[in-house]
Amino acid sequence: MQKYSIFNLVKNAFTNHENWDLAWKDPTPKEEYDVVIIGGGGHGLATAYYLAKEHNITNVAIIEKGWIGGGNVGRNTTIIRSNYMHDENGLFSEFGMDLWRKMSQDLNYNVMFSPRGIINLAHSDAQMNAYARRGNSMRLNGIDAVLLNREQVKEIIPMADFSENVRFPIFGGLMQPSAGTARHDAVAWGYARQADSMGVDIIQNCEVTGFEVTAGKIKGIRTSRGNIKAKKVGICVAGSTNILAEKLNMTLPIETHLLQACVSEPVKPVLDNVVTFGAGHFYVSQSDKGEMVMGGDLDGYNSYAQRGNLPTLQHVLTEGIAMMPFLSKLKMLRTWGGIMDMSMDGSPIIDKTHIEGLYLNCGWCYGGFKATPASGWTFAHTIAQDRVHELNAGYSLNRFSSGNLIDEKGLGTKTWIS
Amino acid sequence: MLYINCPHCGMRSQNEFSYGGDASVKRPELNKEISDKEWDDFVYNRKSLRGKHLELWQHISGCRQWIKVERDTATHEIFKTFKADEEVA
């Protein structure tokens, strides 16, 4: 594989950049693989990469219905954080933060990781207390957390509404300074390029239509491009998990819902953090191009539409304008939607299944993008070793029946309860 | 914007309604032995179909009645609405 470096950039400049290698190949599926990963999103690509890198398993195929980077990995709002209270989420995400910090070097691809900090605003004394508790839990798990008072928040984001007569005055906030953003497309492309260079077949435009299961053991998959035998199969298809589960006669603690995001017209640098509104569900950051990147609530009813509905967008942006009134002056550039696996406790599932050799990675709710490296790393471990790693042991499928829910926010699919 | 035909009030915009999830889920019968699996299926497990989906909505800013709506989860087309206790053909 060609290394991306300033020397290669100069060298290729002499030939008008016409001789760069393809970043990844377009292979025809082989008859059999050691591992087949269904879903060529961020998590699937990362899983294949860590299978090759950490476990030396390179006879791997990624089966993608659409194209690399076309699903949720290209539709999220690029936020990376580990500001969780519960151990399962905190330790898992903080392990991921470490992978994020090294990612550009590791993948030889600039993912533009920008640790600019995230601030969750508090709008009452009670919320300040809750944030103090969460911040303390984070620090016990080695995650950086700073509790800010009103004056400190004002210094960092003076453009927020600090007037006295607002419905939700800003009391302070909880900041994770090491959180940030990264360029999501680059994450997909970086993982794809490295996985491909280590022998992984990335097969695009190939839909999985069924599974071959004999005597409780996975034997392979049926696809729109023929049958493929596989010793192990990993499902990594956030948003479409229930469609594949139905083909396996499985019912999962997941509903598919639609989440929207939007960007404004680009403006000069005004916001150098990620900020979330604490009295509803709204978050905003500014991209390197200058667009304000915003998102918030689910549309609120089961949906596979991949496009949103205006009432929710209006509701979310009303919160945004309450928090930062200047946003009302901006023109909207784009809005879009993606379909999410909403699990019943709001936490993900990375586990084995009742079928031998079949593994499940799903239920990422609002937080799939930031989990990309840690999810790929632990899912690769689970597949390669046929047992869960201690980092994803809490993300079990049977935690719903056993009562070991990871109740981070107490809301999964039922957002109307919040 | 979805327009939902409330069987009590007529056609209204989705802003007047609140969603209640899969209407095909049945609570296990009372006074009967309930297995963990049955309880699990009732509380957590959902088919979450792509396509025709029977679901509960509440006309929260209208008559406040719960209703059943048959809707396509991919196209958002609404085929039919029912009163909460009405049999779905």
JSON list of C-alpha atoms in Angstrom, two decimals, chain A residues 91-164:
[
{"chain": "A", "resi": 91, "resn": "LEU", "atom": "CA", "xyz": [-14.51, 2.40, 30.54]},
{"chain": "A", "resi": 92, "resn": "PHE", "atom": "CA", "xyz": [-15.56, 1.27, 27.06]},
{"chain": "A", "resi": 93, "resn": "SER", "atom": "CA", "xyz": [-15.71, 4.83, 25.69]},
{"chain": "A", "resi": 94, "resn": "GLU", "atom": "CA", "xyz": [-12.49, 5.93, 27.37]},
{"chain": "A", "resi": 95, "resn": "PHE", "atom": "CA", "xyz": [-10.70, 2.94, 25.79]},
{"chain": "A", "resi": 96, "resn": "GLY", "atom": "CA", "xyz": [-12.09, 4.30, 22.53]},
{"chain": "A", "resi": 97, "resn": "MET", "atom": "CA", "xyz": [-10.81, 7.83, 23.28]},
{"chain": "A", "resi": 98, "resn": "ASP", "atom": "CA", "xyz": [-7.31, 6.39, 23.38]},
{"chain": "A", "resi": 99, "resn": "LEU", "atom": "CA", "xyz": [-7.82, 4.78, 19.96]},
{"chain": "A", "resi": 100, "resn": "TRP", "atom": "CA", "xyz": [-9.17, 8.10, 18.62]},
{"chain": "A", "resi": 101, "resn": "ARG", "atom": "CA", "xyz": [-6.07, 9.98, 19.75]},
{"chain": "A", "resi": 102, "resn": "LYS", "atom": "CA", "xyz": [-3.80, 7.57, 17.85]},
{"chain": "A", "resi": 103, "resn": "MET", "atom": "CA", "xyz": [-6.10, 6.98, 14.90]},
{"chain": "A", "resi": 104, "resn": "SER", "atom": "CA", "xyz": [-4.60, 9.30, 12.27]},
{"chain": "A", "resi": 105, "resn": "GLN", "atom": "CA", "xyz": [-1.12, 7.81, 12.81]},
{"chain": "A", "resi": 106, "resn": "ASP", "atom": "CA", "xyz": [-2.44, 4.27, 13.14]},
{"chain": "A", "resi": 107, "resn": "LEU", "atom": "CA", "xyz": [-4.41, 4.44, 9.89]},
{"chain": "A", "resi": 108, "resn": "ASN", "atom": "CA", "xyz": [-2.00, 6.73, 8.04]},
{"chain": "A", "resi": 109, "resn": "TYR", "atom": "CA", "xyz": [-5.07, 8.79, 7.24]},
{"chain": "A", "resi": 110, "resn": "ASN", "atom": "CA", "xyz": [-5.90, 12.20, 8.66]},
{"chain": "A", "resi": 111, "resn": "VAL", "atom": "CA", "xyz": [-9.21, 11.78, 10.46]},
{"chain": "A", "resi": 112, "resn": "MET", "atom": "CA", "xyz": [-8.94, 15.39, 11.73]},
{"chain": "A", "resi": 113, "resn": "PHE", "atom": "CA", "xyz": [-9.56, 14.40, 15.34]},
{"chain": "A", "resi": 114, "resn": "SER", "atom": "CA", "xyz": [-10.12, 17.66, 17.16]},
{"chain": "A", "resi": 115, "resn": "PRO", "atom": "CA", "xyz": [-10.33, 17.34, 20.98]},
{"chain": "A", "resi": 116, "resn": "ARG", "atom": "CA", "xyz": [-12.14, 20.63, 21.48]},
{"chain": "A", "resi": 117, "resn": "GLY", "atom": "CA", "xyz": [-14.14, 19.68, 24.54]},
{"chain": "A", "resi": 118, "resn": "ILE", "atom": "CA", "xyz": [-17.84, 19.10, 25.12]},
{"chain": "A", "resi": 119, "resn": "ILE", "atom": "CA", "xyz": [-20.00, 21.11, 27.52]},
{"chain": "A", "resi": 120, "resn": "ASN", "atom": "CA", "xyz": [-23.34, 19.79, 28.80]},
{"chain": "A", "resi": 121, "resn": "LEU", "atom": "CA", "xyz": [-25.27, 22.80, 30.07]},
{"chain": "A", "resi": 122, "resn": "ALA", "atom": "CA", "xyz": [-27.18, 22.67, 33.36]},
{"chain": "A", "resi": 123, "resn": "HIS", "atom": "CA", "xyz": [-30.31, 24.74, 33.92]},
{"chain": "A", "resi": 124, "resn": "SER", "atom": "CA", "xyz": [-31.15, 24.09, 37.58]},
{"chain": "A", "resi": 125, "resn": "ASP", "atom": "CA", "xyz": [-29.49, 23.36, 40.93]},
{"chain": "A", "resi": 126, "resn": "ALA", "atom": "CA", "xyz": [-30.66, 19.78, 40.73]},
{"chain": "A", "resi": 127, "resn": "GLN", "atom": "CA", "xyz": [-29.03, 19.39, 37.34]},
{"chain": "A", "resi": 128, "resn": "MET", "atom": "CA", "xyz": [-25.78, 20.83, 38.67]},
{"chain": "A", "resi": 129, "resn": "ASN", "atom": "CA", "xyz": [-25.86, 18.20, 41.43]},
{"chain": "A", "resi": 130, "resn": "ALA", "atom": "CA", "xyz": [-26.51, 15.45, 38.93]},
{"chain": "A", "resi": 131, "resn": "TYR", "atom": "CA", "xyz": [-23.60, 16.67, 36.78]},
{"chain": "A", "resi": 132, "resn": "ALA", "atom": "CA", "xyz": [-21.31, 16.83, 39.83]},
{"chain": "A", "resi": 133, "resn": "ARG", "atom": "CA", "xyz": [-22.16, 13.21, 40.50]},
{"chain": "A", "resi": 134, "resn": "ARG", "atom": "CA", "xyz": [-21.59, 12.20, 36.89]},
{"chain": "A", "resi": 135, "resn": "GLY", "atom": "CA", "xyz": [-18.32, 14.15, 36.78]},
{"chain": "A", "resi": 136, "resn": "ASN", "atom": "CA", "xyz": [-17.08, 12.39, 39.91]},
{"chain": "A", "resi": 137, "resn": "SER", "atom": "CA", "xyz": [-17.98, 9.00, 38.46]},
{"chain": "A", "resi": 138, "resn": "MET", "atom": "CA", "xyz": [-16.11, 9.89, 35.30]},
{"chain": "A", "resi": 139, "resn": "ARG", "atom": "CA", "xyz": [-13.00, 10.94, 37.21]},
{"chain": "A", "resi": 140, "resn": "LEU", "atom": "CA", "xyz": [-13.06, 7.69, 39.19]},
{"chain": "A", "resi": 141, "resn": "ASN", "atom": "CA", "xyz": [-12.85, 5.93, 35.84]},
{"chain": "A", "resi": 142, "resn": "GLY", "atom": "CA", "xyz": [-9.92, 8.08, 34.71]},
{"chain": "A", "resi": 143, "resn": "ILE", "atom": "CA", "xyz": [-12.00, 10.32, 32.42]},
{"chain": "A", "resi": 144, "resn": "ASP", "atom": "CA", "xyz": [-11.43, 14.07, 32.57]},
{"chain": "A", "resi": 145, "resn": "ALA", "atom": "CA", "xyz": [-14.39, 16.09, 33.81]},
{"chain": "A", "resi": 146, "resn": "VAL", "atom": "CA", "xyz": [-14.68, 19.70, 34.95]},
{"chain": "A", "resi": 147, "resn": "LEU", "atom": "CA", "xyz": [-17.73, 21.21, 36.63]},
{"chain": "A", "resi": 148, "resn": "LEU", "atom": "CA", "xyz": [-18.17, 24.78, 35.40]},
{"chain": "A", "resi": 149, "resn": "ASN", "atom": "CA", "xyz": [-20.19, 27.50, 37.11]},
{"chain": "A", "resi": 150, "resn": "ARG", "atom": "CA", "xyz": [-22.22, 30.10, 35.22]},
{"chain": "A", "resi": 151, "resn": "GLU", "atom": "CA", "xyz": [-19.33, 32.57, 34.94]},
{"chain": "A", "resi": 152, "resn": "GLN", "atom": "CA", "xyz": [-16.93, 29.92, 33.65]},
{"chain": "A", "resi": 153, "resn": "VAL", "atom": "CA", "xyz": [-19.42, 28.79, 31.03]},
{"chain": "A", "resi": 154, "resn": "LYS", "atom": "CA", "xyz": [-19.96, 32.42, 30.00]},
{"chain": "A", "resi": 155, "resn": "GLU", "atom": "CA", "xyz": [-16.24, 32.82, 29.42]},
{"chain": "A", "resi": 156, "resn": "ILE", "atom": "CA", "xyz": [-16.13, 29.81, 27.08]},
{"chain": "A", "resi": 157, "resn": "ILE", "atom": "CA", "xyz": [-19.41, 30.35, 25.19]},
{"chain": "A", "resi": 158, "resn": "PRO", "atom": "CA", "xyz": [-20.35, 34.04, 25.56]},
{"chain": "A", "resi": 159, "resn": "MET", "atom": "CA", "xyz": [-22.79, 33.76, 22.65]},
{"chain": "A", "resi": 160, "resn": "ALA", "atom": "CA", "xyz": [-25.16, 31.57, 24.66]},
{"chain": "A", "resi": 161, "resn": "ASP", "atom": "CA", "xyz": [-28.20, 33.25, 26.21]},
{"chain": "A", "resi": 162, "resn": "PHE", "atom": "CA", "xyz": [-27.14, 34.46, 29.70]},
{"chain": "A", "resi": 163, "resn": "SER", "atom": "CA", "xyz": [-29.97, 36.94, 30.15]},
{"chain": "A", "resi": 164, "resn": "GLU", "atom": "CA", "xyz": [-31.98, 36.76, 33.36]}
]
